[in-house]
Short mmCIF file of C-alpha atoms and ligand atoms in Angstrom, two decimals:
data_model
loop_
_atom_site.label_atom_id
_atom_site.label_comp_id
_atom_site.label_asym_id
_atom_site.label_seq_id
_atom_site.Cartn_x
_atom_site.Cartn_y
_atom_site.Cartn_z
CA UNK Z 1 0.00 0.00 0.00
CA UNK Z 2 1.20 3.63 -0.53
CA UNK Z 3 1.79 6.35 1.42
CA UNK Z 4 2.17 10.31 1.69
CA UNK Z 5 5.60 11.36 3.10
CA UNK Z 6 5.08 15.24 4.61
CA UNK Z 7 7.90 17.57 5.66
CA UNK Z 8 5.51 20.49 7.90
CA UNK Z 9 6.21 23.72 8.17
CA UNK Z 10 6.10 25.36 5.27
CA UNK Z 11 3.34 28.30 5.70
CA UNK Z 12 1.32 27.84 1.76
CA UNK Z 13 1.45 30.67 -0.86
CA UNK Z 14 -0.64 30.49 -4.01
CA UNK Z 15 -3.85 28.81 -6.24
CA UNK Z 16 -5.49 26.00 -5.76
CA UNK Z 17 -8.56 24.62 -8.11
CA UNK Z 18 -11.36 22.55 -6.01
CA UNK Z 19 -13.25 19.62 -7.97
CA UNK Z 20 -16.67 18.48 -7.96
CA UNK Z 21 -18.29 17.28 -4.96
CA UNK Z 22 -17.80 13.72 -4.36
CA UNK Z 23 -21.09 13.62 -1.99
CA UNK Z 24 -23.37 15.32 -4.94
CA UNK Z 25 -21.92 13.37 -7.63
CA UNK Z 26 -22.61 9.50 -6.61
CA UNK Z 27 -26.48 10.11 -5.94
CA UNK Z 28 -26.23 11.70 -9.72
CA UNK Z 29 -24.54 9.11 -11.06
CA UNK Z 30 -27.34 6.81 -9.27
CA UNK Z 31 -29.75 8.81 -10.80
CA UNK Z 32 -28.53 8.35 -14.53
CA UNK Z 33 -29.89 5.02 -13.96
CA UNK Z 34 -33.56 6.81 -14.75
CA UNK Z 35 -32.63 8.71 -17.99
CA UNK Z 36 -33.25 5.31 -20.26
CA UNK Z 37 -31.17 7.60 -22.62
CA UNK Z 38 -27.63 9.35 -22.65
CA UNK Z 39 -26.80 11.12 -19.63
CA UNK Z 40 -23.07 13.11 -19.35
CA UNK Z 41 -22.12 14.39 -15.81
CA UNK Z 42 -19.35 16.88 -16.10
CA UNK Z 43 -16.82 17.74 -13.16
CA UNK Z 44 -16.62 14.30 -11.97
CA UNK Z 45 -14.59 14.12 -9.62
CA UNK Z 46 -11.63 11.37 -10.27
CA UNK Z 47 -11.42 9.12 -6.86
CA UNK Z 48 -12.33 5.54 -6.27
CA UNK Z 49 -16.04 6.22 -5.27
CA UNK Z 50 -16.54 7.57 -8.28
CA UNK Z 51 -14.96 4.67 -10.22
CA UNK Z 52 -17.37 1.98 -7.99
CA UNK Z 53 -20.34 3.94 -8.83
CA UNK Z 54 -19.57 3.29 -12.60
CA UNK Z 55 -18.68 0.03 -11.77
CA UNK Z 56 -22.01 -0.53 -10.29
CA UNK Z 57 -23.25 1.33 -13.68
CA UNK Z 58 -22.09 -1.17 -15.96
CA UNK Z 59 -22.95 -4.08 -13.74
CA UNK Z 60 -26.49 -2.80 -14.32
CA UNK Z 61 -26.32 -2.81 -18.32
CA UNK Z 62 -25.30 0.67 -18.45
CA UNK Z 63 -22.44 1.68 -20.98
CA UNK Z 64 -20.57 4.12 -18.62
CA UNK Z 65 -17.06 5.41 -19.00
CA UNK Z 66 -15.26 8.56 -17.72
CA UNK Z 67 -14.07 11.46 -20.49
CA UNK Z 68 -11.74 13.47 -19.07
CA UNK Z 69 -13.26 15.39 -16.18
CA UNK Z 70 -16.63 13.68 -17.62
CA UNK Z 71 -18.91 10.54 -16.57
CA UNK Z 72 -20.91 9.49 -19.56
CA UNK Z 73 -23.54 7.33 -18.97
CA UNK Z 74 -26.03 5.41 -21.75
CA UNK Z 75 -28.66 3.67 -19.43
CA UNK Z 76 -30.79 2.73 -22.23
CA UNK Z 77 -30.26 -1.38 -21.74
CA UNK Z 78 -30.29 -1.46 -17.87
CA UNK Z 79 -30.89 -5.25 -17.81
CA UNK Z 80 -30.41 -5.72 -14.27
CA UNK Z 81 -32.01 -4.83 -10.84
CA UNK Z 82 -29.38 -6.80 -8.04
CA UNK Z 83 -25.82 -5.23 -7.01
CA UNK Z 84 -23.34 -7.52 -5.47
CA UNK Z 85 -22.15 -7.83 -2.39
CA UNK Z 86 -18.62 -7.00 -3.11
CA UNK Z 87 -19.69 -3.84 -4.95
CA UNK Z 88 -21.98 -2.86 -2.55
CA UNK Z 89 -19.01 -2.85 0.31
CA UNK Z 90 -17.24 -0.68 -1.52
CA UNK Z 91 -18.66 2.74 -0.33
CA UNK Z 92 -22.10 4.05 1.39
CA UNK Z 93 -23.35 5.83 -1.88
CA UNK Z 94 -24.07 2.05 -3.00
CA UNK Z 95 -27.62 2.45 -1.48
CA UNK Z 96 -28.18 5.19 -3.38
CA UNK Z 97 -28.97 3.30 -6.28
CA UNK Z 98 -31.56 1.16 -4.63
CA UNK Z 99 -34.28 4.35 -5.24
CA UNK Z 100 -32.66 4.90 -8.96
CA UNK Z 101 -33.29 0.86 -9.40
CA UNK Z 102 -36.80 0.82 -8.31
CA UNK Z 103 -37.81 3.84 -10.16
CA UNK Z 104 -36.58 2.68 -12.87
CA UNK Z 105 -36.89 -1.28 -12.76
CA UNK Z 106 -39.76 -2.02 -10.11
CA UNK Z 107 -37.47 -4.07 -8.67
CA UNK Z 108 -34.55 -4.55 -6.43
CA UNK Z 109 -31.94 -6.73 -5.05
CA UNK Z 110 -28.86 -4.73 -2.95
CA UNK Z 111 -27.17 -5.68 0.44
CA UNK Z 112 -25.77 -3.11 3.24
CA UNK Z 113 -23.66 -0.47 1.69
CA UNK Z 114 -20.13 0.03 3.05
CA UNK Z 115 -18.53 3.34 3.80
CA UNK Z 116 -16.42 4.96 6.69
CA UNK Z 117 -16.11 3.23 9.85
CA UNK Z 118 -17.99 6.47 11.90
CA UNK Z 119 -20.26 4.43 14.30
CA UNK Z 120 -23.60 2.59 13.22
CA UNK Z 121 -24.89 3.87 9.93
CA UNK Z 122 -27.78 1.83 9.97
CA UNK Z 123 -30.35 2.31 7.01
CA UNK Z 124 -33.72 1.87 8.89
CA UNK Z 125 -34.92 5.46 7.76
CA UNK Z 126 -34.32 4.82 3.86
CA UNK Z 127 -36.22 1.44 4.40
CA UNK Z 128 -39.31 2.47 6.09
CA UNK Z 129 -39.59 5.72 3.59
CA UNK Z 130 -39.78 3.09 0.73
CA UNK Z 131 -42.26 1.02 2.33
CA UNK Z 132 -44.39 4.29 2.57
CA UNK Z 133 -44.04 4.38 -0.81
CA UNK Z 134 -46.52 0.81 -1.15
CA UNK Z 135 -42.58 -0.49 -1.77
CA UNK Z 136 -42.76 -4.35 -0.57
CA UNK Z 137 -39.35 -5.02 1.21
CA UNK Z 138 -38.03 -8.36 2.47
CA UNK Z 139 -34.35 -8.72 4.46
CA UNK Z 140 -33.16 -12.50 4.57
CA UNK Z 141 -29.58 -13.48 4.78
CA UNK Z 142 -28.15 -10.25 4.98
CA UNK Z 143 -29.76 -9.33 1.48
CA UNK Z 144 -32.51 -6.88 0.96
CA UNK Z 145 -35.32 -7.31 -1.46
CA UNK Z 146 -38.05 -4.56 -3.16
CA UNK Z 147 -41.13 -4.97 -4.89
CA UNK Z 148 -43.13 -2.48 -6.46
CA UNK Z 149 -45.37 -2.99 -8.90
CA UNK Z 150 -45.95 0.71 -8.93
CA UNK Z 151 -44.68 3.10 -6.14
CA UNK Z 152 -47.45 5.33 -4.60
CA UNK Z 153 -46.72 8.22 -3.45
CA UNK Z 154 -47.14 8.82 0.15
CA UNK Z 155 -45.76 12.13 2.54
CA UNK Z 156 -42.56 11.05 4.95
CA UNK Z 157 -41.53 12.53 7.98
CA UNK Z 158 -37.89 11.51 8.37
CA UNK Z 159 -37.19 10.80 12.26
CA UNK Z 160 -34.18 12.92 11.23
CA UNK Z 161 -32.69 15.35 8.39
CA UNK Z 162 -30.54 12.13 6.76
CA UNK Z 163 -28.70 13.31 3.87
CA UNK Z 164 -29.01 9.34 2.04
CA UNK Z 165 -32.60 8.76 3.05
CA UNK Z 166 -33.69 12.00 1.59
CA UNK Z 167 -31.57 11.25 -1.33
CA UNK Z 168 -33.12 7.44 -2.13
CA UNK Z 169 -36.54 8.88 -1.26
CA UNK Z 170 -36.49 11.43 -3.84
CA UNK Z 171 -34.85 9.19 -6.35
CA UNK Z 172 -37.66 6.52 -5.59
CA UNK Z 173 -40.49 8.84 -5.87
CA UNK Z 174 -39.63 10.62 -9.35
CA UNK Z 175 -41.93 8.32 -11.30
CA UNK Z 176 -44.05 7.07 -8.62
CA UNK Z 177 -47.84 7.66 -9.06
CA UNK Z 178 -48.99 10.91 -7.42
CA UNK Z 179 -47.07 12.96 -5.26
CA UNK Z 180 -44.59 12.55 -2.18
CA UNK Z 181 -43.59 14.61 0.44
CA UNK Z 182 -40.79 14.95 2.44
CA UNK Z 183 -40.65 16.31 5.94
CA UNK Z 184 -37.76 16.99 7.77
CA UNK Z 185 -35.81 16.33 4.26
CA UNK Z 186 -31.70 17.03 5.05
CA UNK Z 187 -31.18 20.33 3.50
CA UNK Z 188 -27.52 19.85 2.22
CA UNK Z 189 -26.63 21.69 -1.07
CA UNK Z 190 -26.00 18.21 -2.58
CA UNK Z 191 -29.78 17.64 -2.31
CA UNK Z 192 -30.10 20.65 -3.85
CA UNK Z 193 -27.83 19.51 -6.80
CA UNK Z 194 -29.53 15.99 -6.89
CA UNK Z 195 -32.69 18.15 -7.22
CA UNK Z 196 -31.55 19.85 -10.26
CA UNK Z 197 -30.18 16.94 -12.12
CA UNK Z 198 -33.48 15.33 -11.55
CA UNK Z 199 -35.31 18.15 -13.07
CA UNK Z 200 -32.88 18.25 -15.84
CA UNK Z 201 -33.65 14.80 -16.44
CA UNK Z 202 -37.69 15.77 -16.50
CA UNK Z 203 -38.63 15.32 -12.88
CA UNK Z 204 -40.73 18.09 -10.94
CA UNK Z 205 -39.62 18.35 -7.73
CA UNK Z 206 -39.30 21.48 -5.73
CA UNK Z 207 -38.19 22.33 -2.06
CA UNK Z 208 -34.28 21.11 -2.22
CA UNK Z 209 -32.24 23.06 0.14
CA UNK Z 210 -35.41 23.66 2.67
CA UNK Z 211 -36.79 20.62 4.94
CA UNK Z 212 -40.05 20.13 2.70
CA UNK Z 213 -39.34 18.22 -0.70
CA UNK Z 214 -42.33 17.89 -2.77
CA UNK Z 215 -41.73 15.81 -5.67
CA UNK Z 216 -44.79 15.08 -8.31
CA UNK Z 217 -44.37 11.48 -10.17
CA UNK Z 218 -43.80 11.74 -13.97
CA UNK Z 219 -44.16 8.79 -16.35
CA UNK Z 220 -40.83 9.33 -18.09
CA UNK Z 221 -37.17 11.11 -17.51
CA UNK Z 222 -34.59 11.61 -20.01
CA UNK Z 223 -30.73 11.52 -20.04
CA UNK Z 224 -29.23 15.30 -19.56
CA UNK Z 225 -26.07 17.08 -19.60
CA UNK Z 226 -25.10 18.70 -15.93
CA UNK Z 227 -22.38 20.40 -14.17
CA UNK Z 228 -21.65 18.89 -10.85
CA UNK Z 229 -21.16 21.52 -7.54
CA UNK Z 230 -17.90 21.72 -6.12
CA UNK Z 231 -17.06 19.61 -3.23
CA UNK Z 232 -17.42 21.97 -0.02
CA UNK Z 233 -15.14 19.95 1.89
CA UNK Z 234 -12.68 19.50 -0.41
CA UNK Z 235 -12.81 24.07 0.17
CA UNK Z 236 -12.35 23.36 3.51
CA UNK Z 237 -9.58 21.12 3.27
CA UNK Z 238 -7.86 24.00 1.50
CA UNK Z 239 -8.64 26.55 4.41
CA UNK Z 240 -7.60 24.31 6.76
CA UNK Z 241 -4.17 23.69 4.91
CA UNK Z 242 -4.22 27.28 5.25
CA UNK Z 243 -5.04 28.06 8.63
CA UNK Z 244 -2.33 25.82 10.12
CA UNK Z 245 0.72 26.48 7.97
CA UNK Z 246 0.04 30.62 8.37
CA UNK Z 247 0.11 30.74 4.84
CA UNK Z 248 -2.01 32.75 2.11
CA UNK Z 249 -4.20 30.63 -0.50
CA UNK Z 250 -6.76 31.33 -3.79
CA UNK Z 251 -9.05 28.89 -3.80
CA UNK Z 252 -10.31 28.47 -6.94
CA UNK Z 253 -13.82 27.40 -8.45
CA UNK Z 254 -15.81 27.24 -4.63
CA UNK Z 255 -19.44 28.51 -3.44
CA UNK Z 256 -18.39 30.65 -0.70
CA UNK Z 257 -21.87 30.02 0.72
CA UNK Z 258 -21.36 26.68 1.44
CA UNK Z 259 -18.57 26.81 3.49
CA UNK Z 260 -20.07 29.94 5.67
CA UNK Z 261 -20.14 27.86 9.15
CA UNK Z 262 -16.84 26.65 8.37
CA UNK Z 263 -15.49 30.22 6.84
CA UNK Z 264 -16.97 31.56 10.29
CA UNK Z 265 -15.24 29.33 12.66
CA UNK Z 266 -11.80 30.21 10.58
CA UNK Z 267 -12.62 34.02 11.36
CA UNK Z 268 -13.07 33.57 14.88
CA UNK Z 269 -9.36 31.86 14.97
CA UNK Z 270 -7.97 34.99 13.45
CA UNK Z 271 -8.03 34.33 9.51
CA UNK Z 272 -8.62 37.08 7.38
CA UNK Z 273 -11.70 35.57 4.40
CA UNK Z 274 -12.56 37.59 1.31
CA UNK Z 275 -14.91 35.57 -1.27
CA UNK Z 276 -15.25 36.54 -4.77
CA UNK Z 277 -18.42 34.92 -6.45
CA UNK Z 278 -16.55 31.45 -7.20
CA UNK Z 279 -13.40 32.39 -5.22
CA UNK Z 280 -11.98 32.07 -1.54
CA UNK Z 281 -8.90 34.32 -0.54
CA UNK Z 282 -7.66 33.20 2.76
CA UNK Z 283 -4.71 34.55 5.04
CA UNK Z 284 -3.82 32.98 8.32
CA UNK Z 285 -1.91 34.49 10.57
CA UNK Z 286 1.40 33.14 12.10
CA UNK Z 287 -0.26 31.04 14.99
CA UNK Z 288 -4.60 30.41 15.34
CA UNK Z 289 -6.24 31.42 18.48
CA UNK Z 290 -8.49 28.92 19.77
CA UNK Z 291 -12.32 28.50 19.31
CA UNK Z 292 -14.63 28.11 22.40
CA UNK Z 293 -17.05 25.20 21.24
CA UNK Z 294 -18.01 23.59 17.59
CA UNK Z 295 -20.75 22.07 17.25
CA UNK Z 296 -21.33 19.21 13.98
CA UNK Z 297 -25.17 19.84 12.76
CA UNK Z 298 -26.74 19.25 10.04
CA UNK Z 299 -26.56 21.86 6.85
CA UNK Z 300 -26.45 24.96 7.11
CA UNK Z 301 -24.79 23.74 10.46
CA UNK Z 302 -21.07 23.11 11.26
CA UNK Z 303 -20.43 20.06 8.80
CA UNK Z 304 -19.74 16.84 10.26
CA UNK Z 305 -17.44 16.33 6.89
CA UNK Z 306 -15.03 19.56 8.87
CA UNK Z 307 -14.90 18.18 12.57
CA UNK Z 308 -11.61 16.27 12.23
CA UNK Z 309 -10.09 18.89 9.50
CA UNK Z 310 -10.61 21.74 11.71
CA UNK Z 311 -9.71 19.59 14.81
CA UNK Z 312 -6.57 18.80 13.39
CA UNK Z 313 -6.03 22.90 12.37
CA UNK Z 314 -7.13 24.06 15.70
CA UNK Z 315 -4.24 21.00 17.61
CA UNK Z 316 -1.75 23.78 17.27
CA UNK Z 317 -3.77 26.88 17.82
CA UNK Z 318 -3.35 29.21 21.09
CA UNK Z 319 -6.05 28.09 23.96
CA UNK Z 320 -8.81 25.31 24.35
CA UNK Z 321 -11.07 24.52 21.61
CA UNK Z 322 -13.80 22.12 22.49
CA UNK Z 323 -16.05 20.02 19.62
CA UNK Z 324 -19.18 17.90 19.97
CA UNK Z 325 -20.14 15.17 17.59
CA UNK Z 326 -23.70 15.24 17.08
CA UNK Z 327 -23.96 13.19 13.97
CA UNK Z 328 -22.18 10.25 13.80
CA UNK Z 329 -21.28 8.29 17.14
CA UNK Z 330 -17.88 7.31 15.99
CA UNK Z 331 -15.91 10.31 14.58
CA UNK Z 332 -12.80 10.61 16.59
CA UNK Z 333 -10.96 7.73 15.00
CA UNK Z 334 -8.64 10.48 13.48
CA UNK Z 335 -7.29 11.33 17.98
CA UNK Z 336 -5.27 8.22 18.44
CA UNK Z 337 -3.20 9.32 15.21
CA UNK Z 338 -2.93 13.53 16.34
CA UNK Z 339 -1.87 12.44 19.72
CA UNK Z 340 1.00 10.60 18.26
CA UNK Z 341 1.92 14.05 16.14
CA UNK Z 342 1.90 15.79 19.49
CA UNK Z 343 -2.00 16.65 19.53
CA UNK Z 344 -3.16 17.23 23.49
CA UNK Z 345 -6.92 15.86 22.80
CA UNK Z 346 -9.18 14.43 25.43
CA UNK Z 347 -12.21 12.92 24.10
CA UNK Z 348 -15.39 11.78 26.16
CA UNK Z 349 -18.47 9.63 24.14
CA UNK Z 350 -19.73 12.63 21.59
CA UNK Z 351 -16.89 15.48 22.70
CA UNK Z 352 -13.49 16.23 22.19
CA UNK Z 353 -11.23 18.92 23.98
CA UNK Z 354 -8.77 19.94 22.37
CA UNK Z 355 -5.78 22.01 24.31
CA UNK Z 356 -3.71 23.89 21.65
CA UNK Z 357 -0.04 23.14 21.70
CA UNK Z 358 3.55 25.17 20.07
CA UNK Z 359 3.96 22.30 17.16
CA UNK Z 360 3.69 18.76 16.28
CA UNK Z 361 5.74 16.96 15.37
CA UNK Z 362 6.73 14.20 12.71
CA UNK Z 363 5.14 10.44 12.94
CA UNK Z 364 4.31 7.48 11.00
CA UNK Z 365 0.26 7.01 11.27
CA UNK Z 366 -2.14 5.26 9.90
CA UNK Z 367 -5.44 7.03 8.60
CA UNK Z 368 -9.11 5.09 9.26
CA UNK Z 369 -11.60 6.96 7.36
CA UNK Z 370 -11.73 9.78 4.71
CA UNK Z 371 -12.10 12.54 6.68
CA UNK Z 372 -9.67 11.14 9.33
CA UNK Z 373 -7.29 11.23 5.81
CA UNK Z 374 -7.35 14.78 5.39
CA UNK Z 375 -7.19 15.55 8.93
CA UNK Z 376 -3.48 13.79 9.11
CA UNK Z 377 -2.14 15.64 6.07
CA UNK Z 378 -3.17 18.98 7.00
CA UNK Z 379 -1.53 18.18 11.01
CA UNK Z 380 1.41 16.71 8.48
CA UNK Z 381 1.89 20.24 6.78
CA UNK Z 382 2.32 21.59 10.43
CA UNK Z 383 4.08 19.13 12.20
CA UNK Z 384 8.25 19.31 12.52
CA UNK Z 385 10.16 16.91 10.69
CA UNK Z 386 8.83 13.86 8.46
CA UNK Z 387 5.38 12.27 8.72
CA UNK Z 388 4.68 9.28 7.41
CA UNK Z 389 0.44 8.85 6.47
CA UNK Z 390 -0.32 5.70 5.64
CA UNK Z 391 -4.22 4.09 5.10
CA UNK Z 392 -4.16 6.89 2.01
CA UNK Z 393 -6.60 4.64 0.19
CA UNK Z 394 -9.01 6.22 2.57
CA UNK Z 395 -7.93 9.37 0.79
CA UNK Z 396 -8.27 8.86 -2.34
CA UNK Z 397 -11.97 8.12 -1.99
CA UNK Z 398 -12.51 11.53 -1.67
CA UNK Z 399 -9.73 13.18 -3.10
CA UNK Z 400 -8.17 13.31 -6.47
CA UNK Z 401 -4.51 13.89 -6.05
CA UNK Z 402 -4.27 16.09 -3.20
CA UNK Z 403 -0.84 15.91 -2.66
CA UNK Z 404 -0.36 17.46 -6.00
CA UNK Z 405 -2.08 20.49 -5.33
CA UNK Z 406 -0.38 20.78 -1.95
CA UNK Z 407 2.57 20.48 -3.40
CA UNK Z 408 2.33 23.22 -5.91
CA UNK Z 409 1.73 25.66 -3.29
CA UNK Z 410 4.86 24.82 -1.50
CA UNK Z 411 4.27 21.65 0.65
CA UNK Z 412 7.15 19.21 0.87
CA UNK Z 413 4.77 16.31 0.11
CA UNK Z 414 4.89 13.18 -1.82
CA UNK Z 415 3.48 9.50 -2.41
CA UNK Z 416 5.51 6.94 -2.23
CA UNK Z 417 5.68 2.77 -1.79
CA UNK Z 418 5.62 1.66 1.43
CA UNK Z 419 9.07 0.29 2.50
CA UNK Z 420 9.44 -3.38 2.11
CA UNK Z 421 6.11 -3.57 0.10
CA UNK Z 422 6.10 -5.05 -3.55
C1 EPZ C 1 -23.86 11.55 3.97
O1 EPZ C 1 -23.80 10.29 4.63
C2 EPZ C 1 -22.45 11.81 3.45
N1 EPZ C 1 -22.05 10.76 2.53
C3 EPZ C 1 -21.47 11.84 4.63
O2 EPZ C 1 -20.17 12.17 4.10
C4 EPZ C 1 -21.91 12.94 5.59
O3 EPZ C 1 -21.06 12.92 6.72
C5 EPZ C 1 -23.36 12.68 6.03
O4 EPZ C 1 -24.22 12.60 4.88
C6 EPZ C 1 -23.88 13.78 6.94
O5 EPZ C 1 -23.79 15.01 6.30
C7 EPZ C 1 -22.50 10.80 1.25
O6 EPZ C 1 -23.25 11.69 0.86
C8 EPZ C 1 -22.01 9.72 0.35
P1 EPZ C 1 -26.94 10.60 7.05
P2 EPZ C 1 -25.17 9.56 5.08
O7 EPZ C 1 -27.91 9.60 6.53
O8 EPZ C 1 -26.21 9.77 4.05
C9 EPZ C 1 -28.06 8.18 10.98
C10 EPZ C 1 -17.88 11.85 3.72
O9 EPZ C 1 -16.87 11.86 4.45
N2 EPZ C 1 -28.94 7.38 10.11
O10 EPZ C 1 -27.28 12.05 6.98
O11 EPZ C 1 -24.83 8.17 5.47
C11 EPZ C 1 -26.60 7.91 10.71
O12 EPZ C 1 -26.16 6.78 11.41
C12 EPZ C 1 -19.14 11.16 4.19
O13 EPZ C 1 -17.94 12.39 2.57
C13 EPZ C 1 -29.80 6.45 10.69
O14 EPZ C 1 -29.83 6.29 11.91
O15 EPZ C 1 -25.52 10.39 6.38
C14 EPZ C 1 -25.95 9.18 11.19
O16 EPZ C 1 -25.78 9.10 12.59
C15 EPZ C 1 -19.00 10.59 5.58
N3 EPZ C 1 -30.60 5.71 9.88
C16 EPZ C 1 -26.98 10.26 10.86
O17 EPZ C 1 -28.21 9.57 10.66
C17 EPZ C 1 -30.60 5.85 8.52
O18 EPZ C 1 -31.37 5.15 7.84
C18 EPZ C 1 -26.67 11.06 9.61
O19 EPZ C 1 -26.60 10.16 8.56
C19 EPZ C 1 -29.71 6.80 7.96
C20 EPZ C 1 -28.91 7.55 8.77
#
């Protein structure tokens, strides 16, 4: 397996260029499965989720293929309504395609979805909205089985704002008879973009971005060409890289709006923030103060995406900053490896507190989740002397060549073979 080798303490200076949101464009990709037509996705982001959601494509009788910074997708012979195990493992987005299936085949055949290690990620919420939707659904040996002669519409009232649920609801519903309502839909601007596509594709649905969805069924969508958003945390990423190194970074091709809870949080620990309309100008200064108390919530809320980012920025900052994780119950996998780097982090059930130290300082860790990933690398670009971040495969679900970019704004970073590995 490879790793990324890190010399810290270079503060960054220049451009960087943020892709396409990774968490907006799996549930489109899913959603190609409806256009019975040509559908082409541009800014695609290249990482390995991606690549298993055209895997799962193709499995499905799709002709899909990536063109440059393109997915094209020709759904017109989807033959088939199961997904494997083994591709269902790969990543969480996987059950996004068990709304696009039914929609579009009646029919379905999936097993649990993988995805990060961040506590229990059950999917009891996306099950019982589809059985509101007169969808027929039978678990037996760890496989999970729909019928629907014809979806009905229905109104559901999530339990909570889940970003998935809301996601496989809508994608279920587009062609269901009548109309379905979501309350207490998850508000995230990749809803939002799912919306769109959707629409593109001739759906009516209306109410992304607020906690109503209303989406009326149509008989027939259509393959479309759409823009995906750019990825909000791959911005934040950026600002954190930022923040800790007390350098001065353009980042390129962003909604500033997205990133306001996060942009806010980097204010209060003394960075200067001026947004252009696609454009974030950031300056840090040569050590962060400390933030009281960050709370993860759901959108517009403090991202749960930024907790172990901005934990990581804030390890070296000047005081006692103090998070709660009110997502996911498992989200400080990323601790073990920052107190290793020097990190002075206490962490009790859903909160963290996090006493700023001078520096940290060059280890060899292992990352255990995406997030975690990014977390390391931007402590890395801080820390004194060499780290050694292994577990990158984590990464690279959710980033295309980060080093790269880091690198060409004056990072000493680099992927390399593990030793003694073939
Ligand atoms: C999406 O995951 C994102 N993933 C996550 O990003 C993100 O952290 C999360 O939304 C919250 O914003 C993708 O979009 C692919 P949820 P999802 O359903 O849909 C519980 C990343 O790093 N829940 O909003 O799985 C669940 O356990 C990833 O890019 C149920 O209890 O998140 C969690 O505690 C990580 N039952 C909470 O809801 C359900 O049926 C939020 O989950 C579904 C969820």
């Amino acid at each position: 397996m490879s790793m990324l080798v890190v010399e810290g303490g270079t503060p960054l200076e220049g451009g960087v260029y943020v892709h396409g949101a990774k968490n907006a464009a799996l549930p489109i990709l899913a959603a190609t499965v409806l256009g019975n037509g040509v559908s082409v996705v541009h800014n695609c982001p290249n990482i390995t989720d991606v690549n298993a959601a055209v895997n799962i494509l193709n499995h499905l009788g799709c002709r899909a293929f990536r063109d440059g910074d393109s997915v094209i997708v020709d759904s017109s012979d989807v033959c088939r309504w199961d997904i494997p195990e083994s591709m269902m493992r790969e990543m969480r987005s996987s059950v996004m395609f068990l709304g696009a299936i039914l929609a579009r085949c009646g029919k379905a055949d999936i097993t649990y979805p993988g995805g990060c290690e961040l506590g229990p990620r059950p999917i009891d919420l996306h099950l019982k909205a589809l059985e509101k939707l007169s969808i027929r659904i039978d678990e037996k040996l760890g496989r999970i089985n729909c019928r629907a002669c014809k979806a009905r519409g229905s109104e559901i009232s999530l339990d909570m704002p889940s970003v998935g649920a809301t996601e496989n609801i809508m994608l279920a519903a587009v062609t269901a008879k009548g109309e379905t309502v979501i309350v207490n839909a998850a508000q995230e601007p990749e809803i939002v973009d799912l919306q769109n596509f959707l629409n593109c594709m001739g759906a009516k649905i209306h109410g992304g971005g607020t906690n109503v969805i209303t989406i009326q069924g149509v008989e027939q969508l259509y393959g479309c060409e759409y823009t995906v958003i750019p990825d909000r945390i791959e911005t934040v990423t950026y600002m954190a890289a930022a923040g800790i190194t007390g350098g001065r970074l353009s980042i390129n091709n962003v909604i500033p709006e997205h990133v306001q809870a996060v942009a806010s949080v980097m204010k209060c620990a003394g960075c200067d923030i001026m947004h252009g309309e696609s454009r974030i100008d950031i300056s840090a200064p040569p050590r962060l103060k400390s933030v009281d108390y960050i709370r993860t919530m759901p959108y517009p809320g403090f991202p749960t995406d930024a907790q172990a980012i901005i934990m990581a920025m804030l390890s070296v900052s000047q005081g006692v900053s103090v998070f709660s994780e009110n997502i996911f119950s498992g989200r400080f996998k990323h601790v073990p490896a920052l107190t290793m780097m020097g990190a002075n982090i206490i962490t009790e059930g859903r909160t963290a507190i996090v006493r700023g130290v001078n520096r940290l300082y060059g280890a060899s860790v292992k990352a255990e989740d995406l997030r975690g990933a990014a977390a390391l690398v931007v402590a890395a670009l801080n820390a004194e002397g060499k780290t050694e971040i292994s577990g990158i495969n984590y990464l690279d679900r959710g980033y295309c060549n980060l080093e790269n970019a880091l690198s060409s704004v004056g990072a000493n970073i680099y992927r390399c073979k593990k030793e003694n590995e073939i």
